[in-house]
PDB file of N, CA and C in Angstrom:
ATOM      1  N   GLU A   1      59.799  -4.892  58.992  1.00  0.00           N
ATOM      2  CA  GLU A   1      60.575  -4.004  58.146  1.00  0.00           C
ATOM      3  C   GLU A   1      61.956  -3.699  58.739  1.00  0.00           C
ATOM      4  N   PRO A   2      62.059  -3.394  60.036  1.00  0.00           N
ATOM      5  CA  PRO A   2      63.389  -3.144  60.590  1.00  0.00           C
ATOM      6  C   PRO A   2      64.321  -4.348  60.470  1.00  0.00           C
ATOM      7  N   LEU A   3      63.774  -5.554  60.569  1.00  0.00           N
ATOM      8  CA  LEU A   3      64.615  -6.750  60.446  1.00  0.00           C
ATOM      9  C   LEU A   3      65.191  -6.875  59.043  1.00  0.00           C
ATOM     10  N   LEU A   4      64.404  -6.535  58.041  1.00  0.00           N
ATOM     11  CA  LEU A   4      64.902  -6.565  56.663  1.00  0.00           C
ATOM     12  C   LEU A   4      65.982  -5.512  56.459  1.00  0.00           C
ATOM     13  N   LEU A   5      65.754  -4.318  56.972  1.00  0.00           N
ATOM     14  CA  LEU A   5      66.734  -3.245  56.831  1.00  0.00           C
ATOM     15  C   LEU A   5      68.026  -3.570  57.571  1.00  0.00           C
ATOM     16  N   ALA A   6      67.914  -4.252  58.710  1.00  0.00           N
ATOM     17  CA  ALA A   6      69.083  -4.579  59.524  1.00  0.00           C
ATOM     18  C   ALA A   6      70.040  -5.529  58.819  1.00  0.00           C
ATOM     19  N   GLU A   7      69.585  -6.192  57.773  1.00  0.00           N
ATOM     20  CA  GLU A   7      70.474  -7.055  56.994  1.00  0.00           C
ATOM     21  C   GLU A   7      71.481  -6.234  56.196  1.00  0.00           C
ATOM     22  N   HIS A   8      71.202  -4.932  56.032  1.00  0.00           N
ATOM     23  CA  HIS A   8      72.042  -4.091  55.176  1.00  0.00           C
ATOM     24  C   HIS A   8      72.684  -2.910  55.891  1.00  0.00           C
ATOM     25  N   ALA A   9      72.153  -2.529  57.047  1.00  0.00           N
ATOM     26  CA  ALA A   9      72.665  -1.348  57.749  1.00  0.00           C
ATOM     27  C   ALA A   9      72.244  -1.399  59.215  1.00  0.00           C
ATOM     28  N   PRO A  10      72.961  -0.662  60.069  1.00  0.00           N
ATOM     29  CA  PRO A  10      72.541  -0.594  61.473  1.00  0.00           C
ATOM     30  C   PRO A  10      71.151   0.031  61.588  1.00  0.00           C
ATOM     31  N   VAL A  11      70.333  -0.498  62.489  1.00  0.00           N
ATOM     32  CA  VAL A  11      68.956  -0.033  62.673  1.00  0.00           C
ATOM     33  C   VAL A  11      68.698   0.162  64.166  1.00  0.00           C
ATOM     34  N   ALA A  12      67.961   1.207  64.489  1.00  0.00           N
ATOM     35  CA  ALA A  12      67.517   1.428  65.868  1.00  0.00           C
ATOM     36  C   ALA A  12      66.004   1.567  65.859  1.00  0.00           C
ATOM     37  N   VAL A  13      65.339   0.778  66.685  1.00  0.00           N
ATOM     38  CA  VAL A  13      63.890   0.876  66.848  1.00  0.00           C
ATOM     39  C   VAL A  13      63.649   1.254  68.303  1.00  0.00           C
ATOM     40  N   THR A  14      63.163   2.459  68.512  1.00  0.00           N
ATOM     41  CA  THR A  14      62.975   2.959  69.869  1.00  0.00           C
ATOM     42  C   THR A  14      61.936   4.074  69.872  1.00  0.00           C
ATOM     43  N   PRO A  15      61.175   4.200  70.947  1.00  0.00           N
ATOM     44  CA  PRO A  15      60.220   5.317  71.020  1.00  0.00           C
ATOM     45  C   PRO A  15      60.930   6.663  71.185  1.00  0.00           C
ATOM     46  N   ASN A  16      62.196   6.646  71.607  1.00  0.00           N
ATOM     47  CA  ASN A  16      62.978   7.866  71.781  1.00  0.00           C
ATOM     48  C   ASN A  16      63.940   7.993  70.601  1.00  0.00           C
ATOM     49  N   ARG A  17      63.524   8.736  69.582  1.00  0.00           N
ATOM     50  CA  ARG A  17      64.328   8.843  68.363  1.00  0.00           C
ATOM     51  C   ARG A  17      65.691   9.478  68.611  1.00  0.00           C
ATOM     52  N   ALA A  18      65.753  10.453  69.505  1.00  0.00           N
ATOM     53  CA  ALA A  18      67.033  11.097  69.793  1.00  0.00           C
ATOM     54  C   ALA A  18      68.013  10.087  70.389  1.00  0.00           C
ATOM     55  N   ALA A  19      67.538   9.243  71.289  1.00  0.00           N
ATOM     56  CA  ALA A  19      68.392   8.211  71.884  1.00  0.00           C
ATOM     57  C   ALA A  19      68.818   7.199  70.829  1.00  0.00           C
ATOM     58  N   GLY A  20      67.909   6.827  69.947  1.00  0.00           N
ATOM     59  CA  GLY A  20      68.247   5.900  68.869  1.00  0.00           C
ATOM     60  C   GLY A  20      69.287   6.483  67.931  1.00  0.00           C
ATOM     61  N   ALA A  21      69.138   7.751  67.603  1.00  0.00           N
ATOM     62  CA  ALA A  21      70.112   8.418  66.732  1.00  0.00           C
ATOM     63  C   ALA A  21      71.479   8.461  67.403  1.00  0.00           C
ATOM     64  N   ARG A  22      71.501   8.821  68.674  1.00  0.00           N
ATOM     65  CA  ARG A  22      72.759   8.878  69.425  1.00  0.00           C
ATOM     66  C   ARG A  22      73.440   7.511  69.448  1.00  0.00           C
ATOM     67  N   LEU A  23      72.655   6.458  69.676  1.00  0.00           N
ATOM     68  CA  LEU A  23      73.189   5.095  69.697  1.00  0.00           C
ATOM     69  C   LEU A  23      73.842   4.746  68.357  1.00  0.00           C
ATOM     70  N   LEU A  24      73.159   5.036  67.260  1.00  0.00           N
ATOM     71  CA  LEU A  24      73.703   4.716  65.940  1.00  0.00           C
ATOM     72  C   LEU A  24      74.982   5.495  65.652  1.00  0.00           C
ATOM     73  N   LEU A  25      75.004   6.757  66.035  1.00  0.00           N
ATOM     74  CA  LEU A  25      76.189   7.579  65.795  1.00  0.00           C
ATOM     75  C   LEU A  25      77.368   7.121  66.647  1.00  0.00           C
ATOM     76  N   GLU A  26      77.117   6.818  67.921  1.00  0.00           N
ATOM     77  CA  GLU A  26      78.196   6.430  68.831  1.00  0.00           C
ATOM     78  C   GLU A  26      78.677   5.001  68.605  1.00  0.00           C
ATOM     79  N   LYS A  27      77.749   4.070  68.459  1.00  0.00           N
ATOM     80  CA  LYS A  27      78.116   2.653  68.364  1.00  0.00           C
ATOM     81  C   LYS A  27      78.590   2.258  66.969  1.00  0.00           C
ATOM     82  N   HIS A  28      77.977   2.856  65.941  1.00  0.00           N
ATOM     83  CA  HIS A  28      78.275   2.434  64.572  1.00  0.00           C
ATOM     84  C   HIS A  28      78.995   3.497  63.752  1.00  0.00           C
ATOM     85  N   GLY A  29      79.152   4.698  64.291  1.00  0.00           N
ATOM     86  CA  GLY A  29      79.853   5.756  63.569  1.00  0.00           C
ATOM     87  C   GLY A  29      79.185   6.141  62.259  1.00  0.00           C
ATOM     88  N   CYS A  30      77.885   6.095  62.222  1.00  0.00           N
ATOM     89  CA  CYS A  30      77.145   6.409  60.992  1.00  0.00           C
ATOM     90  C   CYS A  30      77.433   7.839  60.536  1.00  0.00           C
ATOM     91  N   ASP A  31      77.548   8.021  59.228  1.00  0.00           N
ATOM     92  CA  ASP A  31      77.733   9.355  58.649  1.00  0.00           C
ATOM     93  C   ASP A  31      76.406  10.070  58.459  1.00  0.00           C
ATOM     94  N   PHE A  32      75.345   9.301  58.308  1.00  0.00           N
ATOM     95  CA  PHE A  32      74.011   9.884  58.152  1.00  0.00           C
ATOM     96  C   PHE A  32      72.978   8.887  58.643  1.00  0.00           C
ATOM     97  N   LEU A  33      71.785   9.406  58.937  1.00  0.00           N
ATOM     98  CA  LEU A  33      70.677   8.576  59.401  1.00  0.00           C
ATOM     99  C   LEU A  33      69.507   8.745  58.449  1.00  0.00           C
ATOM    100  N   ILE A  34      68.830   7.661  58.157  1.00  0.00           N
ATOM    101  CA  ILE A  34      67.596   7.700  57.375  1.00  0.00           C
ATOM    102  C   ILE A  34      66.472   7.381  58.345  1.00  0.00           C
ATOM    103  N   MET A  35      65.514   8.310  58.431  1.00  0.00           N
ATOM    104  CA  MET A  35      64.428   8.142  59.394  1.00  0.00           C
ATOM    105  C   MET A  35      63.084   8.103  58.691  1.00  0.00           C
ATOM    106  N   ASP A  36      62.244   7.211  59.146  1.00  0.00           N
ATOM    107  CA  ASP A  36      60.856   7.176  58.692  1.00  0.00           C
ATOM    108  C   ASP A  36      60.086   8.181  59.544  1.00  0.00           C
ATOM    109  N   ASP A  37      59.318   9.044  58.908  1.00  0.00           N
ATOM    110  CA  ASP A  37      58.583  10.093  59.634  1.00  0.00           C
ATOM    111  C   ASP A  37      59.524  10.969  60.452  1.00  0.00           C
ATOM    112  N   GLY A  38      60.625  11.356  59.855  1.00  0.00           N
ATOM    113  CA  GLY A  38      61.636  12.147  60.551  1.00  0.00           C
ATOM    114  C   GLY A  38      61.183  13.516  61.001  1.00  0.00           C
ATOM    115  N   PHE A  39      60.178  14.087  60.351  1.00  0.00           N
ATOM    116  CA  PHE A  39      59.686  15.402  60.757  1.00  0.00           C
ATOM    117  C   PHE A  39      59.025  15.359  62.125  1.00  0.00           C
ATOM    118  N   GLN A  40      58.713  14.174  62.593  1.00  0.00           N
ATOM    119  CA  GLN A  40      58.052  14.035  63.885  1.00  0.00           C
ATOM    120  C   GLN A  40      59.045  14.098  65.038  1.00  0.00           C
ATOM    121  N   SER A  41      60.317  14.318  64.738  1.00  0.00           N
ATOM    122  CA  SER A  41      61.369  14.294  65.755  1.00  0.00           C
ATOM    123  C   SER A  41      61.987  15.677  65.914  1.00  0.00           C
ATOM    124  N   ALA A  42      61.348  16.535  66.672  1.00  0.00           N
ATOM    125  CA  ALA A  42      61.810  17.916  66.826  1.00  0.00           C
ATOM    126  C   ALA A  42      63.150  18.010  67.555  1.00  0.00           C
ATOM    127  N   ARG A  43      63.528  16.995  68.317  1.00  0.00           N
ATOM    128  CA  ARG A  43      64.783  17.039  69.078  1.00  0.00           C
ATOM    129  C   ARG A  43      65.995  16.630  68.258  1.00  0.00           C
ATOM    130  N   ILE A  44      65.794  16.245  67.011  1.00  0.00           N
ATOM    131  CA  ILE A  44      66.907  15.831  66.159  1.00  0.00           C
ATOM    132  C   ILE A  44      67.133  16.890  65.093  1.00  0.00           C
ATOM    133  N   HIS A  45      68.385  17.369  64.993  1.00  0.00           N
ATOM    134  CA  HIS A  45      68.733  18.345  63.960  1.00  0.00           C
ATOM    135  C   HIS A  45      68.737  17.647  62.601  1.00  0.00           C
ATOM    136  N   ILE A  46      68.033  18.213  61.658  1.00  0.00           N
ATOM    137  CA  ILE A  46      67.941  17.625  60.318  1.00  0.00           C
ATOM    138  C   ILE A  46      68.744  18.481  59.348  1.00  0.00           C
ATOM    139  N   ASP A  47      69.748  17.869  58.713  1.00  0.00           N
ATOM    140  CA  ASP A  47      70.546  18.576  57.714  1.00  0.00           C
ATOM    141  C   ASP A  47      69.893  18.525  56.339  1.00  0.00           C
ATOM    142  N   TYR A  48      69.269  17.404  56.022  1.00  0.00           N
ATOM    143  CA  TYR A  48      68.673  17.219  54.698  1.00  0.00           C
ATOM    144  C   TYR A  48      67.424  16.367  54.861  1.00  0.00           C
ATOM    145  N   ALA A  49      66.313  16.859  54.363  1.00  0.00           N
ATOM    146  CA  ALA A  49      65.042  16.142  54.490  1.00  0.00           C
ATOM    147  C   ALA A  49      64.511  15.804  53.103  1.00  0.00           C
ATOM    148  N   LEU A  50      64.432  14.535  52.816  1.00  0.00           N
ATOM    149  CA  LEU A  50      63.958  14.051  51.528  1.00  0.00           C
ATOM    150  C   LEU A  50      62.582  13.426  51.709  1.00  0.00           C
ATOM    151  N   VAL A  51      61.594  13.964  51.016  1.00  0.00           N
ATOM    152  CA  VAL A  51      60.256  13.378  51.027  1.00  0.00           C
ATOM    153  C   VAL A  51      60.173  12.426  49.843  1.00  0.00           C
ATOM    154  N   VAL A  52      59.807  11.178  50.101  1.00  0.00           N
ATOM    155  CA  VAL A  52      59.702  10.158  49.057  1.00  0.00           C
ATOM    156  C   VAL A  52      58.229   9.863  48.817  1.00  0.00           C
ATOM    157  N   VAL A  53      57.822   9.935  47.540  1.00  0.00           N
ATOM    158  CA  VAL A  53      56.425   9.700  47.170  1.00  0.00           C
ATOM    159  C   VAL A  53      56.384   8.640  46.080  1.00  0.00           C
ATOM    160  N   ASP A  54      55.561   7.626  46.266  1.00  0.00           N
ATOM    161  CA  ASP A  54      55.370   6.576  45.272  1.00  0.00           C
ATOM    162  C   ASP A  54      54.496   7.126  44.147  1.00  0.00           C
ATOM    163  N   ALA A  55      54.990   7.064  42.918  1.00  0.00           N
ATOM    164  CA  ALA A  55      54.269   7.632  41.769  1.00  0.00           C
ATOM    165  C   ALA A  55      52.945   6.927  41.502  1.00  0.00           C
ATOM    166  N   ARG A  56      52.823   5.668  41.912  1.00  0.00           N
ATOM    167  CA  ARG A  56      51.577   4.930  41.677  1.00  0.00           C
ATOM    168  C   ARG A  56      50.511   5.231  42.719  1.00  0.00           C
ATOM    169  N   TYR A  57      50.943   5.558  43.949  1.00  0.00           N
ATOM    170  CA  TYR A  57      49.989   5.740  45.041  1.00  0.00           C
ATOM    171  C   TYR A  57      49.931   7.171  45.571  1.00  0.00           C
ATOM    172  N   GLY A  58      50.912   7.981  45.247  1.00  0.00           N
ATOM    173  CA  GLY A  58      50.931   9.350  45.742  1.00  0.00           C
ATOM    174  C   GLY A  58      50.927   9.379  47.256  1.00  0.00           C
ATOM    175  N   VAL A  59      50.102  10.239  47.813  1.00  0.00           N
ATOM    176  CA  VAL A  59      49.982  10.339  49.274  1.00  0.00           C
ATOM    177  C   VAL A  59      48.605   9.860  49.711  1.00  0.00           C
ATOM    178  N   GLY A  60      48.136   8.823  49.061  1.00  0.00           N
ATOM    179  CA  GLY A  60      46.823   8.276  49.410  1.00  0.00           C
ATOM    180  C   GLY A  60      45.737   9.282  49.098  1.00  0.00           C
ATOM    181  N   ASN A  61      44.825   9.467  50.028  1.00  0.00           N
ATOM    182  CA  ASN A  61      43.728  10.413  49.796  1.00  0.00           C
ATOM    183  C   ASN A  61      44.116  11.845  50.162  1.00  0.00           C
ATOM    184  N   GLY A  62      45.352  12.046  50.623  1.00  0.00           N
ATOM    185  CA  GLY A  62      45.835  13.384  50.943  1.00  0.00           C
ATOM    186  C   GLY A  62      45.405  13.914  52.293  1.00  0.00           C
ATOM    187  N   HIS A  63      44.686  13.099  53.063  1.00  0.00           N
ATOM    188  CA  HIS A  63      44.188  13.539  54.365  1.00  0.00           C
ATOM    189  C   HIS A  63      45.123  13.096  55.491  1.00  0.00           C
ATOM    190  N   VAL A  64      45.039  13.828  56.586  1.00  0.00           N
ATOM    191  CA  VAL A  64      45.844  13.545  57.770  1.00  0.00           C
ATOM    192  C   VAL A  64      45.123  12.513  58.640  1.00  0.00           C
ATOM    193  N   ILE A  65      45.890  11.696  59.373  1.00  0.00           N
ATOM    194  CA  ILE A  65      45.336  10.718  60.315  1.00  0.00           C
ATOM    195  C   ILE A  65      44.304  11.405  61.199  1.00  0.00           C
ATOM    196  N   PRO A  66      43.154  10.872  61.469  1.00  0.00           N
ATOM    197  CA  PRO A  66      42.697   9.517  61.208  1.00  0.00           C
ATOM    198  C   PRO A  66      41.990   9.358  59.871  1.00  0.00           C
ATOM    199  N   GLY A  67      41.832  10.435  59.104  1.00  0.00           N
ATOM    200  CA  GLY A  67      41.105  10.349  57.838  1.00  0.00           C
ATOM    201  C   GLY A  67      41.937   9.873  56.671  1.00  0.00           C
ATOM    202  N   GLY A  68      43.248   9.786  56.848  1.00  0.00           N
ATOM    203  CA  GLY A  68      44.124   9.374  55.763  1.00  0.00           C
ATOM    204  C   GLY A  68      45.478   8.940  56.296  1.00  0.00           C
ATOM    205  N   PRO A  69      46.446   8.722  55.396  1.00  0.00           N
ATOM    206  CA  PRO A  69      47.734   8.166  55.796  1.00  0.00           C
ATOM    207  C   PRO A  69      48.770   9.187  56.271  1.00  0.00           C
ATOM    208  N   LEU A  70      48.495  10.471  56.140  1.00  0.00           N
ATOM    209  CA  LEU A  70      49.507  11.484  56.448  1.00  0.00           C
ATOM    210  C   LEU A  70      49.509  11.872  57.924  1.00  0.00           C
ATOM    211  N   ARG A  71      50.694  12.126  58.458  1.00  0.00           N
ATOM    212  CA  ARG A  71      50.816  12.603  59.842  1.00  0.00           C
ATOM    213  C   ARG A  71      50.626  14.115  59.913  1.00  0.00           C
ATOM    214  N   ALA A  72      50.853  14.793  58.790  1.00  0.00           N
ATOM    215  CA  ALA A  72      50.686  16.249  58.718  1.00  0.00           C
ATOM    216  C   ALA A  72      50.378  16.609  57.273  1.00  0.00           C
ATOM    217  N   ASP A  73      49.808  17.783  57.072  1.00  0.00           N
ATOM    218  CA  ASP A  73      49.476  18.244  55.731  1.00  0.00           C
ATOM    219  C   ASP A  73      50.742  18.325  54.878  1.00  0.00           C
ATOM    220  N   ILE A  74      50.702  17.746  53.700  1.00  0.00           N
ATOM    221  CA  ILE A  74      51.889  17.661  52.845  1.00  0.00           C
ATOM    222  C   ILE A  74      52.395  19.041  52.445  1.00  0.00           C
ATOM    223  N   VAL A  75      51.509  19.980  52.167  1.00  0.00           N
ATOM    224  CA  VAL A  75      51.939  21.331  51.782  1.00  0.00           C
ATOM    225  C   VAL A  75      52.693  21.989  52.937  1.00  0.00           C
ATOM    226  N   ASP A  76      52.206  21.819  54.156  1.00  0.00           N
ATOM    227  CA  ASP A  76      52.899  22.368  55.324  1.00  0.00           C
ATOM    228  C   ASP A  76      54.268  21.725  55.507  1.00  0.00           C
ATOM    229  N   GLN A  77      54.381  20.439  55.225  1.00  0.00           N
ATOM    230  CA  GLN A  77      55.643  19.725  55.414  1.00  0.00           C
ATOM    231  C   GLN A  77      56.692  20.105  54.376  1.00  0.00           C
ATOM    232  N   LEU A  78      56.257  20.580  53.217  1.00  0.00           N
ATOM    233  CA  LEU A  78      57.215  20.961  52.175  1.00  0.00           C
ATOM    234  C   LEU A  78      58.108  22.117  52.619  1.00  0.00           C
ATOM    235  N   VAL A  79      57.666  22.891  53.602  1.00  0.00           N
ATOM    236  CA  VAL A  79      58.486  23.972  54.151  1.00  0.00           C
ATOM    237  C   VAL A  79      59.776  23.406  54.746  1.00  0.00           C
ATOM    238  N   PHE A  80      59.705  22.218  55.326  1.00  0.00           N
ATOM    239  CA  PHE A  80      60.849  21.596  55.993  1.00  0.00           C
ATOM    240  C   PHE A  80      61.638  20.663  55.073  1.00  0.00           C
ATOM    241  N   THR A  81      61.195  20.530  53.845  1.00  0.00           N
ATOM    242  CA  THR A  81      61.754  19.557  52.919  1.00  0.00           C
ATOM    243  C   THR A  81      62.900  20.140  52.104  1.00  0.00           C
ATOM    244  N   SER A  82      63.974  19.369  51.949  1.00  0.00           N
ATOM    245  CA  SER A  82      65.085  19.787  51.097  1.00  0.00           C
ATOM    246  C   SER A  82      64.804  19.446  49.646  1.00  0.00           C
ATOM    247  N   ALA A  83      64.161  18.306  49.408  1.00  0.00           N
ATOM    248  CA  ALA A  83      63.872  17.852  48.048  1.00  0.00           C
ATOM    249  C   ALA A  83      62.786  16.790  48.093  1.00  0.00           C
ATOM    250  N   LEU A  84      62.249  16.481  46.921  1.00  0.00           N
ATOM    251  CA  LEU A  84      61.231  15.439  46.793  1.00  0.00           C
ATOM    252  C   LEU A  84      61.754  14.380  45.829  1.00  0.00           C
ATOM    253  N   LEU A  85      61.569  13.121  46.186  1.00  0.00           N
ATOM    254  CA  LEU A  85      61.948  11.998  45.332  1.00  0.00           C
ATOM    255  C   LEU A  85      60.689  11.266  44.917  1.00  0.00           C
ATOM    256  N   LYS A  86      60.433  11.233  43.621  1.00  0.00           N
ATOM    257  CA  LYS A  86      59.282  10.510  43.061  1.00  0.00           C
ATOM    258  C   LYS A  86      59.780   9.131  42.639  1.00  0.00           C
ATOM    259  N   MET A  87      59.210   8.097  43.263  1.00  0.00           N
ATOM    260  CA  MET A  87      59.635   6.721  42.997  1.00  0.00           C
ATOM    261  C   MET A  87      58.688   6.045  42.021  1.00  0.00           C
ATOM    262  N   GLY A  88      59.241   5.462  40.961  1.00  0.00           N
ATOM    263  CA  GLY A  88      58.447   4.685  40.024  1.00  0.00           C
ATOM    264  C   GLY A  88      57.758   5.535  38.980  1.00  0.00           C
ATOM    265  N   GLU A  89      56.812   4.888  38.308  1.00  0.00           N
ATOM    266  CA  GLU A  89      56.079   5.551  37.238  1.00  0.00           C
ATOM    267  C   GLU A  89      54.597   5.561  37.571  1.00  0.00           C
ATOM    268  N   GLY A  90      53.946   6.637  37.231  1.00  0.00           N
ATOM    269  CA  GLY A  90      52.526   6.790  37.491  1.00  0.00           C
ATOM    270  C   GLY A  90      52.191   8.253  37.668  1.00  0.00           C
ATOM    271  N   LEU A  91      50.917   8.534  37.785  1.00  0.00           N
ATOM    272  CA  LEU A  91      50.445   9.914  37.864  1.00  0.00           C
ATOM    273  C   LEU A  91      50.007  10.338  39.261  1.00  0.00           C
ATOM    274  N   ALA A  92      49.922   9.408  40.197  1.00  0.00           N
ATOM    275  CA  ALA A  92      49.354   9.709  41.514  1.00  0.00           C
ATOM    276  C   ALA A  92      50.173  10.728  42.305  1.00  0.00           C
ATOM    277  N   ALA A  93      51.457  10.850  42.016  1.00  0.00           N
ATOM    278  CA  ALA A  93      52.305  11.785  42.763  1.00  0.00           C
ATOM    279  C   ALA A  93      52.376  13.159  42.112  1.00  0.00           C
ATOM    280  N   ASP A  94      51.753  13.324  40.958  1.00  0.00           N
ATOM    281  CA  ASP A  94      51.910  14.573  40.205  1.00  0.00           C
ATOM    282  C   ASP A  94      51.495  15.815  40.985  1.00  0.00           C
ATOM    283  N   ALA A  95      50.418  15.747  41.750  1.00  0.00           N
ATOM    284  CA  ALA A  95      49.974  16.920  42.517  1.00  0.00           C
ATOM    285  C   ALA A  95      51.022  17.320  43.554  1.00  0.00           C
ATOM    286  N   VAL A  96      51.616  16.344  44.224  1.00  0.00           N
ATOM    287  CA  VAL A  96      52.642  16.635  45.226  1.00  0.00           C
ATOM    288  C   VAL A  96      53.897  17.169  44.549  1.00  0.00           C
ATOM    289  N   VAL A  97      54.237  16.612  43.390  1.00  0.00           N
ATOM    290  CA  VAL A  97      55.395  17.099  42.638  1.00  0.00           C
ATOM    291  C   VAL A  97      55.192  18.572  42.275  1.00  0.00           C
ATOM    292  N   ARG A  98      54.002  18.929  41.811  1.00  0.00           N
ATOM    293  CA  ARG A  98      53.713  20.333  41.474  1.00  0.00           C
ATOM    294  C   ARG A  98      53.815  21.225  42.710  1.00  0.00           C
ATOM    295  N   GLN A  99      53.308  20.741  43.844  1.00  0.00           N
ATOM    296  CA  GLN A  99      53.383  21.524  45.082  1.00  0.00           C
ATOM    297  C   GLN A  99      54.836  21.736  45.511  1.00  0.00           C
ATOM    298  N   ALA A 100      55.653  20.697  45.385  1.00  0.00           N
ATOM    299  CA  ALA A 100      57.068  20.814  45.741  1.00  0.00           C
ATOM    300  C   ALA A 100      57.778  21.786  44.803  1.00  0.00           C
ATOM    301  N   ALA A 101      57.447  21.723  43.525  1.00  0.00           N
ATOM    302  CA  ALA A 101      58.048  22.643  42.555  1.00  0.00           C
ATOM    303  C   ALA A 101      57.658  24.088  42.878  1.00  0.00           C
ATOM    304  N   ARG A 102      56.390  24.311  43.209  1.00  0.00           N
ATOM    305  CA  ARG A 102      55.938  25.663  43.582  1.00  0.00           C
ATOM    306  C   ARG A 102      56.658  26.153  44.839  1.00  0.00           C
ATOM    307  N   ALA A 103      57.000  25.232  45.725  1.00  0.00           N
ATOM    308  CA  ALA A 103      57.722  25.588  46.950  1.00  0.00           C
ATOM    309  C   ALA A 103      59.218  25.758  46.690  1.00  0.00           C
ATOM    310  N   GLY A 104      59.638  25.565  45.432  1.00  0.00           N
ATOM    311  CA  GLY A 104      61.038  25.744  45.069  1.00  0.00           C
ATOM    312  C   GLY A 104      61.937  24.594  45.459  1.00  0.00           C
ATOM    313  N   ARG A 105      61.369  23.422  45.654  1.00  0.00           N
ATOM    314  CA  ARG A 105      62.158  22.258  46.059  1.00  0.00           C
ATOM    315  C   ARG A 105      62.612  21.472  44.830  1.00  0.00           C
ATOM    316  N   PRO A 106      63.849  20.965  44.844  1.00  0.00           N
ATOM    317  CA  PRO A 106      64.299  20.112  43.741  1.00  0.00           C
ATOM    318  C   PRO A 106      63.467  18.835  43.692  1.00  0.00           C
ATOM    319  N   ILE A 107      63.227  18.350  42.477  1.00  0.00           N
ATOM    320  CA  ILE A 107      62.462  17.122  42.269  1.00  0.00           C
ATOM    321  C   ILE A 107      63.402  16.097  41.640  1.00  0.00           C
ATOM    322  N   PHE A 108      63.475  14.918  42.228  1.00  0.00           N
ATOM    323  CA  PHE A 108      64.272  13.823  41.684  1.00  0.00           C
ATOM    324  C   PHE A 108      63.341  12.662  41.373  1.00  0.00           C
ATOM    325  N   GLU A 109      63.746  11.833  40.425  1.00  0.00           N
ATOM    326  CA  GLU A 109      62.956  10.652  40.067  1.00  0.00           C
ATOM    327  C   GLU A 109      63.842   9.417  40.105  1.00  0.00           C
ATOM    328  N   ALA A 110      63.261   8.304  40.524  1.00  0.00           N
ATOM    329  CA  ALA A 110      63.963   7.023  40.554  1.00  0.00           C
ATOM    330  C   ALA A 110      62.983   5.936  40.169  1.00  0.00           C
ATOM    331  N   ARG A 111      63.506   4.821  39.732  1.00  0.00           N
ATOM    332  CA  ARG A 111      62.646   3.706  39.335  1.00  0.00           C
ATOM    333  C   ARG A 111      62.545   2.711  40.415  1.00  0.00           C
TER     334      ARG A 111
END
């Protein structure tokens, strides 16, 4: 996946996310960074946090690792979220969309 992304933008793959972010900012002068699992990086200041949910698959079974695909409970993570982006068409993301709306987060949709 990083190799595919690197065809379009600078990419850093490192166990130290803060060092990777610093490298991208210093070497490439990036205006913003897109991070996978960005909430897991407490040492990086987050200006805007977008949670992306696939409308066909939602958040899987809704359970946290090792019982499911989530690193943390989605409702707890919505506290740190600026907005939610629902990708595609389907009903699987509807529960998360409702939770984000209840948390007062803007909801965006894309195809």
